[in-house]
PDB file of C-alpha atoms in Angstrom:
ATOM      1  CA  MET A   3       0.106  -0.009  -0.008  1.00 42.00           C
ATOM      2  CA  ALA A   4       3.070   2.309   0.402  1.00 43.00           C
ATOM      3  CA  GLU A   5       4.034   2.135  -3.130  1.00 44.00           C
ATOM      4  CA  PRO A   6       0.942   4.094  -4.714  1.00 45.00           C
ATOM      5  CA  SER A   7       1.584   6.770  -2.308  1.00 44.00           C
ATOM      6  CA  ALA A   8       5.176   7.227  -3.184  1.00 41.00           C
ATOM      7  CA  ALA A   9       4.126   7.210  -6.916  1.00 40.00           C
ATOM      8  CA  THR A  10       1.701   9.863  -6.254  1.00 41.00           C
ATOM      9  CA  GLN A  11       4.214  11.849  -4.498  1.00 43.00           C
ATOM     10  CA  SER A  12       6.908  11.608  -7.262  1.00 42.00           C
ATOM     11  CA  PRO A  13       5.410  14.209  -9.734  1.00 41.00           C
ATOM     12  CA  SER A  14       5.061  16.941  -7.039  1.00 41.00           C
ATOM     13  CA  VAL A  15       8.704  16.423  -6.006  1.00 40.00           C
ATOM     14  CA  SER A  16       9.922  16.467  -9.648  1.00 42.00           C
ATOM     15  CA  SER A  17       7.950  19.574 -10.380  1.00 41.00           C
ATOM     16  CA  SER A  18       9.071  21.390  -7.279  1.00 42.00           C
ATOM     17  CA  SER A  19      12.631  20.565  -8.079  1.00 41.00           C
ATOM     18  CA  SER A  20      12.306  21.774 -11.697  1.00 43.00           C
ATOM     19  CA  VAL A  21      10.872  24.957 -10.207  1.00 39.00           C
ATOM     20  CA  ALA A  22      13.728  25.426  -7.935  1.00 40.00           C
ATOM     21  CA  GLU A  23      16.222  24.754 -10.753  1.00 42.00           C
ATOM     22  CA  SER A  24      14.518  27.343 -13.078  1.00 41.00           C
ATOM     23  CA  SER A  25      14.371  30.020 -10.194  1.00 41.00           C
ATOM     24  CA  ALA A  26      18.029  29.408  -9.329  1.00 42.00           C
ATOM     25  CA  PRO A  27      20.681  32.160 -10.186  1.00 41.00           C
ATOM     26  CA  GLY A  28      21.891  31.409 -13.568  1.00 42.00           C
ATOM     27  CA  GLY A  29      19.338  28.546 -14.314  1.00 43.00           C
ATOM     28  CA  GLY A  30      17.654  30.510 -17.015  1.00 43.00           C
ATOM     29  CA  GLY A  31      20.271  29.675 -19.625  1.00 42.00           C
ATOM     30  CA  GLY A  32      21.116  33.275 -20.214  1.00 43.00           C
ATOM     31  CA  SER A  33      23.418  33.943 -22.953  1.00 42.00           C
ATOM     32  CA  PRO A  34      26.749  35.304 -22.199  1.00 41.00           C
ATOM     33  CA  GLY A  35      27.247  39.015 -22.944  1.00 49.00           C
ATOM     34  CA  ALA A  36      23.447  39.727 -22.183  1.00 51.00           C
ATOM     35  CA  CYS A  37      22.493  42.784 -20.377  1.00 55.00           C
ATOM     36  CA  PRO A  38      21.784  42.396 -16.580  1.00 49.00           C
ATOM     37  CA  ALA A  39      18.138  41.630 -15.719  1.00 43.00           C
ATOM     38  CA  LEU A  40      16.445  44.810 -14.258  1.00 44.00           C
ATOM     39  CA  GLY A  41      12.920  43.671 -14.345  1.00 48.00           C
ATOM     40  CA  ALA A  42      10.337  42.876 -16.966  1.00 48.00           C
ATOM     41  CA  LYS A  43       9.272  46.452 -17.707  1.00 50.00           C
ATOM     42  CA  SER A  44      12.793  48.149 -17.689  1.00 53.00           C
ATOM     43  CA  CYS A  45      14.526  45.224 -19.217  1.00 57.00           C
ATOM     44  CA  GLY A  46      13.432  46.031 -22.686  1.00 63.00           C
ATOM     45  CA  SER A  47      14.726  49.746 -22.739  1.00 68.00           C
ATOM     46  CA  SER A  48      17.897  49.001 -20.708  1.00 75.00           C
ATOM     47  CA  CYS A  49      18.861  46.038 -22.974  1.00 85.00           C
ATOM     48  CA  ALA A  50      18.365  48.315 -26.000  1.00 84.00           C
ATOM     49  CA  VAL A  51      20.697  50.886 -24.674  1.00 85.00           C
ATOM     50  CA  HIS A  52      23.082  48.212 -23.530  1.00 85.00           C
ATOM     51  CA  ASP A  53      23.150  46.629 -26.956  1.00 86.00           C
ATOM     52  CA  LEU A  54      23.545  50.137 -28.558  1.00 86.00           C
ATOM     53  CA  ILE A  55      26.794  51.457 -26.577  1.00 88.00           C
ATOM     54  CA  PHE A  56      28.188  47.890 -26.878  1.00 88.00           C
ATOM     55  CA  TRP A  57      27.789  47.902 -30.675  1.00 88.00           C
ATOM     56  CA  ARG A  58      25.818  44.685 -30.844  1.00 88.00           C
ATOM     57  CA  ASP A  59      24.302  45.839 -34.210  1.00 88.00           C
ATOM     58  CA  VAL A  60      26.861  47.706 -35.861  1.00 89.00           C
ATOM     59  CA  LYS A  61      24.458  49.301 -38.391  1.00 91.00           C
ATOM     60  CA  LYS A  62      21.950  50.440 -35.838  1.00 91.00           C
ATOM     61  CA  THR A  63      24.667  51.775 -33.571  1.00 90.00           C
ATOM     62  CA  GLY A  64      26.566  53.436 -36.477  1.00 91.00           C
ATOM     63  CA  PHE A  65      23.359  55.129 -37.383  1.00 91.00           C
ATOM     64  CA  VAL A  66      22.493  56.615 -33.996  1.00 91.00           C
ATOM     65  CA  PHE A  67      26.356  57.583 -33.337  1.00 92.00           C
ATOM     66  CA  GLY A  68      26.652  59.213 -36.733  1.00 92.00           C
ATOM     67  CA  THR A  69      23.301  61.176 -36.558  1.00 90.00           C
ATOM     68  CA  THR A  70      23.815  62.433 -33.070  1.00 92.00           C
ATOM     69  CA  LEU A  71      27.354  63.290 -33.883  1.00 92.00           C
ATOM     70  CA  ILE A  72      26.335  65.313 -36.919  1.00 91.00           C
ATOM     71  CA  VAL A  73      23.562  67.000 -35.003  1.00 90.00           C
ATOM     72  CA  LEU A  74      26.175  68.053 -32.166  1.00 91.00           C
ATOM     73  CA  LEU A  75      28.676  69.351 -34.584  1.00 91.00           C
ATOM     74  CA  SER A  76      26.010  71.339 -36.534  1.00 89.00           C
ATOM     75  CA  LEU A  77      25.145  72.910 -33.048  1.00 89.00           C
ATOM     76  CA  ALA A  78      28.523  73.876 -32.745  1.00 88.00           C
ATOM     77  CA  ALA A  79      28.706  75.598 -35.854  1.00 88.00           C
ATOM     78  CA  PHE A  80      25.209  76.972 -36.015  1.00 88.00           C
ATOM     79  CA  SER A  81      22.458  78.241 -33.627  1.00 88.00           C
ATOM     80  CA  VAL A  82      19.950  75.871 -32.186  1.00 89.00           C
ATOM     81  CA  ILE A  83      17.049  77.484 -34.133  1.00 93.00           C
ATOM     82  CA  SER A  84      18.858  77.082 -37.597  1.00 92.00           C
ATOM     83  CA  VAL A  85      19.720  73.411 -36.873  1.00 90.00           C
ATOM     84  CA  VAL A  86      16.188  72.648 -35.895  1.00 92.00           C
ATOM     85  CA  SER A  87      14.832  74.448 -38.881  1.00 94.00           C
ATOM     86  CA  TYR A  88      17.261  72.664 -41.374  1.00 92.00           C
ATOM     87  CA  LEU A  89      16.450  69.275 -39.769  1.00 91.00           C
ATOM     88  CA  ILE A  90      12.594  69.847 -40.007  1.00 95.00           C
ATOM     89  CA  LEU A  91      13.071  71.237 -43.598  1.00 96.00           C
ATOM     90  CA  ALA A  92      15.067  68.127 -44.700  1.00 93.00           C
ATOM     91  CA  LEU A  93      12.613  65.768 -43.205  1.00 94.00           C
ATOM     92  CA  LEU A  94       9.613  67.591 -44.923  1.00 96.00           C
ATOM     93  CA  SER A  95      11.438  67.467 -48.133  1.00 96.00           C
ATOM     94  CA  VAL A  96      11.756  63.675 -47.952  1.00 94.00           C
ATOM     95  CA  THR A  97       8.307  62.974 -46.939  1.00 94.00           C
ATOM     96  CA  ILE A  98       6.698  65.549 -49.479  1.00 95.00           C
ATOM     97  CA  SER A  99       8.802  64.334 -52.305  1.00 94.00           C
ATOM     98  CA  PHE A 100       7.715  60.595 -51.529  1.00 92.00           C
ATOM     99  CA  ARG A 101       4.234  61.610 -51.115  1.00 91.00           C
ATOM    100  CA  VAL A 102       4.066  63.271 -54.594  1.00 92.00           C
ATOM    101  CA  TYR A 103       6.050  60.551 -56.241  1.00 91.00           C
ATOM    102  CA  LYS A 104       3.577  57.899 -55.029  1.00 88.00           C
ATOM    103  CA  SER A 105       0.716  59.959 -56.100  1.00 88.00           C
ATOM    104  CA  VAL A 106       2.038  60.395 -59.579  1.00 89.00           C
ATOM    105  CA  ILE A 107       2.985  56.687 -59.666  1.00 88.00           C
ATOM    106  CA  GLN A 108      -0.678  55.813 -58.667  1.00 86.00           C
ATOM    107  CA  ALA A 109      -2.005  58.133 -61.314  1.00 85.00           C
ATOM    108  CA  VAL A 110      -0.018  56.832 -64.153  1.00 86.00           C
ATOM    109  CA  GLN A 111      -0.612  53.130 -63.176  1.00 84.00           C
ATOM    110  CA  LYS A 112      -4.400  53.931 -62.224  1.00 81.00           C
ATOM    111  CA  SER A 113      -3.985  52.018 -58.833  1.00 81.00           C
ATOM    112  CA  GLU A 114      -5.631  52.749 -55.632  1.00 78.00           C
ATOM    113  CA  GLU A 115      -2.957  51.961 -53.051  1.00 79.00           C
ATOM    114  CA  GLY A 116      -4.068  54.910 -50.717  1.00 79.00           C
ATOM    115  CA  HIS A 117      -1.636  57.103 -48.772  1.00 83.00           C
ATOM    116  CA  PRO A 118       1.861  56.017 -48.667  1.00 83.00           C
ATOM    117  CA  PHE A 119       2.082  56.635 -45.019  1.00 86.00           C
ATOM    118  CA  LYS A 120      -1.204  55.230 -44.016  1.00 84.00           C
ATOM    119  CA  ALA A 121       0.380  52.401 -41.886  1.00 84.00           C
ATOM    120  CA  TYR A 122       2.075  55.100 -39.833  1.00 84.00           C
ATOM    121  CA  LEU A 123      -0.850  57.356 -39.682  1.00 84.00           C
ATOM    122  CA  ASP A 124      -3.025  54.540 -38.126  1.00 84.00           C
ATOM    123  CA  VAL A 125      -0.426  53.961 -35.294  1.00 85.00           C
ATOM    124  CA  ASP A 126      -1.859  54.771 -32.003  1.00 84.00           C
ATOM    125  CA  ILE A 127       0.538  57.120 -30.245  1.00 84.00           C
ATOM    126  CA  THR A 128      -1.680  58.567 -27.563  1.00 85.00           C
ATOM    127  CA  LEU A 129      -0.412  58.430 -23.987  1.00 83.00           C
ATOM    128  CA  SER A 130      -2.763  57.061 -21.320  1.00 87.00           C
ATOM    129  CA  SER A 131      -3.180  58.634 -18.144  1.00 90.00           C
ATOM    130  CA  GLU A 132      -1.897  55.459 -16.371  1.00 91.00           C
ATOM    131  CA  ALA A 133       1.304  55.687 -18.378  1.00 88.00           C
ATOM    132  CA  PHE A 134       1.689  59.357 -17.817  1.00 90.00           C
ATOM    133  CA  HIS A 135       1.292  58.941 -13.990  1.00 93.00           C
ATOM    134  CA  ASN A 136       3.948  55.973 -14.162  1.00 92.00           C
ATOM    135  CA  TYR A 137       6.399  58.273 -15.837  1.00 91.00           C
ATOM    136  CA  VAL A 138       5.870  60.953 -13.460  1.00 94.00           C
ATOM    137  CA  ASN A 139       6.137  58.788 -10.300  1.00 94.00           C
ATOM    138  CA  ALA A 140       9.523  57.394 -11.849  1.00 92.00           C
ATOM    139  CA  ALA A 141      10.637  60.907 -12.576  1.00 94.00           C
ATOM    140  CA  MET A 142       9.670  62.149  -8.918  1.00 96.00           C
ATOM    141  CA  VAL A 143      11.784  59.224  -7.359  1.00 95.00           C
ATOM    142  CA  HIS A 144      14.943  60.611  -9.167  1.00 94.00           C
ATOM    143  CA  ILE A 145      13.948  64.343  -8.378  1.00 96.00           C
ATOM    144  CA  ASN A 146      13.526  63.528  -4.616  1.00 96.00           C
ATOM    145  CA  ARG A 147      16.771  61.654  -4.566  1.00 96.00           C
ATOM    146  CA  ALA A 148      18.623  64.482  -6.106  1.00 96.00           C
ATOM    147  CA  LEU A 149      16.955  67.142  -3.847  1.00 96.00           C
ATOM    148  CA  LYS A 150      18.175  64.915  -0.736  1.00 96.00           C
ATOM    149  CA  LEU A 151      21.633  64.853  -2.301  1.00 95.00           C
ATOM    150  CA  ILE A 152      21.843  68.412  -2.942  1.00 95.00           C
ATOM    151  CA  ILE A 153      20.644  69.458   0.522  1.00 95.00           C
ATOM    152  CA  ARG A 154      23.114  66.929   1.989  1.00 94.00           C
ATOM    153  CA  LEU A 155      26.009  68.258   0.237  1.00 93.00           C
ATOM    154  CA  PHE A 156      25.248  72.036   0.553  1.00 94.00           C
ATOM    155  CA  LEU A 157      24.306  71.763   4.236  1.00 93.00           C
ATOM    156  CA  VAL A 158      27.637  69.767   4.806  1.00 89.00           C
ATOM    157  CA  GLU A 159      26.172  66.629   6.368  1.00 90.00           C
ATOM    158  CA  ASP A 160      29.436  64.830   5.340  1.00 86.00           C
ATOM    159  CA  LEU A 161      32.436  67.258   5.347  1.00 86.00           C
ATOM    160  CA  VAL A 162      34.361  64.967   3.097  1.00 85.00           C
ATOM    161  CA  ASP A 163      31.606  64.785   0.556  1.00 88.00           C
ATOM    162  CA  SER A 164      31.074  68.509   0.433  1.00 91.00           C
ATOM    163  CA  LEU A 165      34.888  68.999  -0.130  1.00 90.00           C
ATOM    164  CA  LYS A 166      34.857  66.595  -2.770  1.00 89.00           C
ATOM    165  CA  LEU A 167      32.087  68.686  -4.553  1.00 93.00           C
ATOM    166  CA  ALA A 168      33.997  71.821  -3.940  1.00 94.00           C
ATOM    167  CA  VAL A 169      37.241  70.333  -5.488  1.00 93.00           C
ATOM    168  CA  PHE A 170      35.227  68.951  -8.470  1.00 93.00           C
ATOM    169  CA  MET A 171      33.537  72.320  -9.203  1.00 94.00           C
ATOM    170  CA  TRP A 172      36.942  74.032  -8.897  1.00 94.00           C
ATOM    171  CA  LEU A 173      38.221  71.778 -11.678  1.00 93.00           C
ATOM    172  CA  MET A 174      35.297  72.328 -13.725  1.00 90.00           C
ATOM    173  CA  THR A 175      36.028  75.965 -13.869  1.00 91.00           C
ATOM    174  CA  TYR A 176      39.182  75.152 -15.712  1.00 90.00           C
ATOM    175  CA  VAL A 177      37.274  72.779 -18.003  1.00 87.00           C
ATOM    176  CA  GLY A 178      34.753  75.491 -18.731  1.00 86.00           C
ATOM    177  CA  ALA A 179      37.359  78.028 -19.593  1.00 86.00           C
ATOM    178  CA  VAL A 180      38.668  75.551 -22.309  1.00 86.00           C
ATOM    179  CA  PHE A 181      35.576  73.895 -23.506  1.00 85.00           C
ATOM    180  CA  ASN A 182      31.955  74.838 -23.985  1.00 85.00           C
ATOM    181  CA  GLY A 183      28.789  72.767 -23.457  1.00 85.00           C
ATOM    182  CA  ILE A 184      28.522  71.518 -27.010  1.00 89.00           C
ATOM    183  CA  THR A 185      32.171  70.439 -27.141  1.00 90.00           C
ATOM    184  CA  LEU A 186      31.735  68.638 -23.831  1.00 89.00           C
ATOM    185  CA  LEU A 187      28.491  66.704 -25.143  1.00 91.00           C
ATOM    186  CA  ILE A 188      30.530  65.585 -28.271  1.00 93.00           C
ATOM    187  CA  LEU A 189      33.345  64.345 -26.016  1.00 92.00           C
ATOM    188  CA  ALA A 190      30.743  62.623 -23.792  1.00 92.00           C
ATOM    189  CA  GLU A 191      29.247  60.987 -26.850  1.00 92.00           C
ATOM    190  CA  LEU A 192      32.610  59.735 -28.083  1.00 93.00           C
ATOM    191  CA  LEU A 193      33.406  58.413 -24.646  1.00 93.00           C
ATOM    192  CA  ILE A 194      29.914  56.623 -24.351  1.00 92.00           C
ATOM    193  CA  PHE A 195      30.288  54.920 -27.704  1.00 92.00           C
ATOM    194  CA  SER A 196      34.082  53.875 -27.175  1.00 91.00           C
ATOM    195  CA  VAL A 197      34.855  53.363 -23.663  1.00 92.00           C
ATOM    196  CA  PRO A 198      32.358  50.355 -22.920  1.00 91.00           C
ATOM    197  CA  VAL A 199      33.574  48.447 -26.023  1.00 90.00           C
ATOM    198  CA  VAL A 200      37.206  49.168 -24.787  1.00 92.00           C
ATOM    199  CA  TYR A 201      36.331  48.050 -21.254  1.00 91.00           C
ATOM    200  CA  GLU A 202      34.658  44.890 -22.463  1.00 90.00           C
ATOM    201  CA  LYS A 203      37.892  43.849 -24.322  1.00 90.00           C
ATOM    202  CA  TYR A 204      40.512  44.795 -21.674  1.00 91.00           C
ATOM    203  CA  LYS A 205      38.261  44.376 -18.529  1.00 91.00           C
ATOM    204  CA  ILE A 206      40.833  42.289 -16.596  1.00 92.00           C
ATOM    205  CA  GLN A 207      43.644  44.903 -17.001  1.00 91.00           C
ATOM    206  CA  ILE A 208      41.473  47.926 -16.365  1.00 91.00           C
ATOM    207  CA  ASP A 209      39.919  46.425 -13.283  1.00 90.00           C
ATOM    208  CA  HIS A 210      43.506  45.725 -11.944  1.00 91.00           C
ATOM    209  CA  TYR A 211      44.553  49.379 -12.231  1.00 91.00           C
ATOM    210  CA  VAL A 212      41.271  50.733 -11.126  1.00 91.00           C
ATOM    211  CA  GLY A 213      41.362  48.611  -8.085  1.00 91.00           C
ATOM    212  CA  ILE A 214      44.900  50.043  -7.327  1.00 92.00           C
ATOM    213  CA  VAL A 215      43.732  53.580  -7.657  1.00 91.00           C
ATOM    214  CA  ARG A 216      40.532  53.002  -5.551  1.00 90.00           C
ATOM    215  CA  ASP A 217      42.707  51.589  -2.808  1.00 90.00           C
ATOM    216  CA  GLN A 218      45.075  54.423  -2.867  1.00 90.00           C
ATOM    217  CA  THR A 219      42.226  56.938  -2.918  1.00 87.00           C
ATOM    218  CA  LYS A 220      40.478  55.134  -0.057  1.00 87.00           C
ATOM    219  CA  SER A 221      43.694  55.367   2.088  1.00 87.00           C
ATOM    220  CA  VAL A 222      44.074  59.109   1.380  1.00 85.00           C
ATOM    221  CA  VAL A 223      40.396  59.704   2.142  1.00 81.00           C
ATOM    222  CA  GLU A 224      40.786  57.880   5.599  1.00 82.00           C
ATOM    223  CA  LYS A 225      43.911  59.851   6.440  1.00 81.00           C
ATOM    224  CA  ILE A 226      42.234  63.010   5.644  1.00 79.00           C
ATOM    225  CA  GLN A 227      39.021  61.914   7.599  1.00 74.00           C
ATOM    226  CA  ALA A 228      41.334  61.181  10.675  1.00 78.00           C
ATOM    227  CA  LYS A 229      42.835  64.467  10.662  1.00 75.00           C
ATOM    228  CA  LEU A 230      39.482  66.521  10.244  1.00 70.00           C
ATOM    229  CA  PRO A 231      37.830  67.690  13.419  1.00 64.00           C
ATOM    230  CA  GLY A 232      34.646  65.958  14.330  1.00 58.00           C
ATOM    231  CA  ILE A 233      34.952  63.041  11.752  1.00 57.00           C
ATOM    232  CA  ALA A 234      36.797  60.655  13.902  1.00 52.00           C
ATOM    233  CA  LYS A 235      34.531  61.555  16.851  1.00 51.00           C
ATOM    234  CA  LYS A 236      31.347  60.851  14.471  1.00 53.00           C
ATOM    235  CA  LYS A 237      32.817  57.508  13.471  1.00 54.00           C
ATOM    236  CA  ALA A 238      33.503  56.543  17.143  1.00 52.00           C
ATOM    237  CA  GLU A 239      29.918  57.178  18.078  1.00 54.00           C
TER     238      GLU A 239
END
């Protein structure tokens, strides 16, 4: 009589073990080099950005990189109004020319294909109130975090962190004297599309030297904190 009970219990045991294996870390069979899992909702956008800056699709990344670089270089040479106006004129020239061309082809061939952009005109791009509130709530989280950080730095909750900000702003005065905002954006784009690829290729060597610099910086900061009044007392408490 004991054998039937064992047989009835075996499917549940096997199913629970399979569930445990599927929920275990690394049990999903993820491919190497995939972007880290950040949740079902945010994974799509985060993975797209990850694949973009790591040049997973060379054509797509090249198009985005080239387009943004041309726009930034144009902003460096012309005003924002001129660049925006030229971009809108170029887009309108393409769409109007294509619309007229398709109309002429339809008139010659006596076909009734309809509007060439009908598939895009029928796309629903309305923003629902729920999606709007979700975006606002997500933005408010970052805004509140930034406000807390600003108050903490400017009211000197931690003297070392406030001194770090002061030194950084002092260095930025020299950077601002050499570069303007557009130049910094161009440099930032070049770094965004080059540094991740280089880091991925030489990760071990870079981590080694970064660890050395981090240890040296940590030791210097600890020495400074030990000599500053009030810091040692606060740590002891």
